[in-house]
Amino acid sequence: MALRADRQGPHRVAFEKNKRVLLKTHNTCGICGKPIDKTLKAPHPLSPVVDHIVPINKGGHPSSIENLQLAHWTCNRQKSDKLYSVKDEAPKVVGNRNLPQSTDWASYGG
Ligand SMILES: [Zn+2]
C-alpha cells in the first residue's frame, strides 16, 4: 500500500498523534542535533516541525513514528532542498507539472 499523503485519512490522524508525542518527548533537532525552542512558531526558521526521516516520495512511511523526527523548520527546509537539488538536474525553468522522466512513477499507486 503506497499511500503517500500524510494529510488525509488514517495517516493524518496517526501523524498528528505522533507529532504531539515527538513534541512532548524530544527537545533536539534530528537533523542538526541542536536544541529546539518549542515556543517558536512557523514560519520562524527555528520553529519545530515534524520531519520525515525517509521522505514519503522515497518510500518513507507517511505517519509511522519510526519515520518521524523533530527538526528545525530551516533544517527541514534545507534537507528537502538538498534532496531535490541532488536529484533534479533539470534547469529551474521546467514547470511544476513537467515531472522528470528519470522518476519511476510506475512504482507509485501500487
Ligand atoms: Zn536543526
Coordinates of C-alpha atoms and ligand atoms in Angstrom, one line a residue:
M1 CA 0.0 0.0 0.0
A2 CA 1.7 3.1 -1.2
L3 CA -0.4 5.8 0.4
R4 CA 1.8 8.9 0.2
A5 CA -0.4 11.5 1.7
D6 CA 0.1 12.4 5.3
R7 CA -2.7 14.8 5.4
Q8 CA -5.6 12.6 4.9
G9 CA -7.4 9.7 6.4
P10 CA -5.8 7.5 9.0
H11 CA -2.3 8.7 8.2
R12 CA -3.3 12.2 9.2
V13 CA -4.7 11.0 12.5
A14 CA -1.5 9.0 13.2
F15 CA 0.7 11.8 12.0
E16 CA -0.9 14.3 14.3
K17 CA -0.8 11.9 17.2
N18 CA 2.9 11.2 16.6
K19 CA 3.6 14.9 16.2
R20 CA 2.3 15.5 19.7
V21 CA 4.4 12.6 21.0
L22 CA 7.5 14.0 19.4
L23 CA 6.9 17.5 20.7
K24 CA 6.4 16.1 24.1
T25 CA 9.4 13.7 24.2
H26 CA 12.0 15.4 22.1
N27 CA 13.9 18.6 22.5
T28 CA 16.5 18.5 19.8
C29 CA 16.6 18.7 16.1
G30 CA 17.0 15.3 14.4
I31 CA 18.9 16.9 11.5
C32 CA 21.5 19.2 13.2
G33 CA 21.2 17.9 16.8
K34 CA 20.8 21.3 18.4
P35 CA 18.0 22.2 20.8
I36 CA 14.7 23.4 19.6
D37 CA 12.7 26.2 21.2
K38 CA 9.2 24.8 21.1
T39 CA 7.7 28.3 21.9
L40 CA 8.7 29.4 18.4
K41 CA 6.0 29.3 15.7
A42 CA 6.3 28.8 12.0
P43 CA 7.4 30.4 9.8
H44 CA 10.2 31.2 12.3
P45 CA 13.3 29.4 10.9
L46 CA 14.0 27.7 14.2
S47 CA 10.4 26.7 15.0
P48 CA 9.8 23.0 15.5
V49 CA 8.5 20.9 12.6
V50 CA 8.0 17.2 12.2
D51 CA 10.4 15.8 9.5
H52 CA 10.0 12.6 7.6
I53 CA 13.4 10.8 8.1
V54 CA 12.8 9.0 4.8
P55 CA 10.8 11.3 2.6
I56 CA 7.4 10.0 1.6
N57 CA 8.3 10.2 -2.1
K58 CA 11.3 8.0 -1.4
G59 CA 9.1 5.3 0.1
G60 CA 9.2 6.6 3.7
H61 CA 6.2 5.9 5.9
P62 CA 3.8 8.9 6.0
S63 CA 2.9 8.7 9.6
S64 CA 4.8 6.0 11.5
I65 CA 6.7 7.5 14.4
E66 CA 9.8 5.5 13.4
N67 CA 10.0 7.6 10.3
L68 CA 9.3 10.9 12.1
Q69 CA 11.6 13.2 13.9
L70 CA 11.6 16.7 15.4
A71 CA 13.5 19.2 13.4
H72 CA 14.0 22.9 13.0
W73 CA 11.9 24.4 10.2
T74 CA 15.0 25.6 8.5
C75 CA 16.8 22.3 8.8
N76 CA 13.8 20.5 7.3
R77 CA 13.7 23.0 4.5
Q78 CA 17.4 22.6 3.7
K79 CA 17.1 18.9 3.8
S80 CA 14.4 18.9 1.2
D81 CA 16.2 21.4 -0.9
K82 CA 19.2 19.2 -0.9
L83 CA 17.2 16.1 -1.7
Y84 CA 15.7 17.8 -4.7
S85 CA 18.9 19.6 -5.9
V86 CA 20.9 16.3 -5.9
K87 CA 18.3 14.6 -7.9
D88 CA 16.9 17.3 -10.1
E89 CA 19.5 18.2 -12.7
A90 CA 17.0 19.9 -14.9
P91 CA 17.0 23.7 -15.2
K92 CA 14.7 25.6 -12.9
V93 CA 12.6 26.8 -15.9
V94 CA 10.9 23.4 -16.0
G95 CA 7.4 23.9 -14.9
N96 CA 5.9 22.2 -11.9
R97 CA 3.9 19.9 -14.0
N98 CA 6.8 18.6 -16.0
L99 CA 7.8 15.7 -13.9
P100 CA 11.3 14.3 -14.6
Q101 CA 11.4 11.3 -16.8
S102 CA 14.0 9.7 -14.6
T103 CA 11.5 9.3 -11.8
D104 CA 10.0 5.8 -11.7
W105 CA 6.3 6.9 -11.5
A106 CA 5.2 3.4 -12.4
S107 CA 6.1 2.3 -8.9
Y108 CA 3.6 4.6 -7.4
G109 CA 0.0 4.0 -6.8
G110 CA 0.7 0.4 -6.1
Ligands
ZN1 ZN 18.2 21.8 13.3

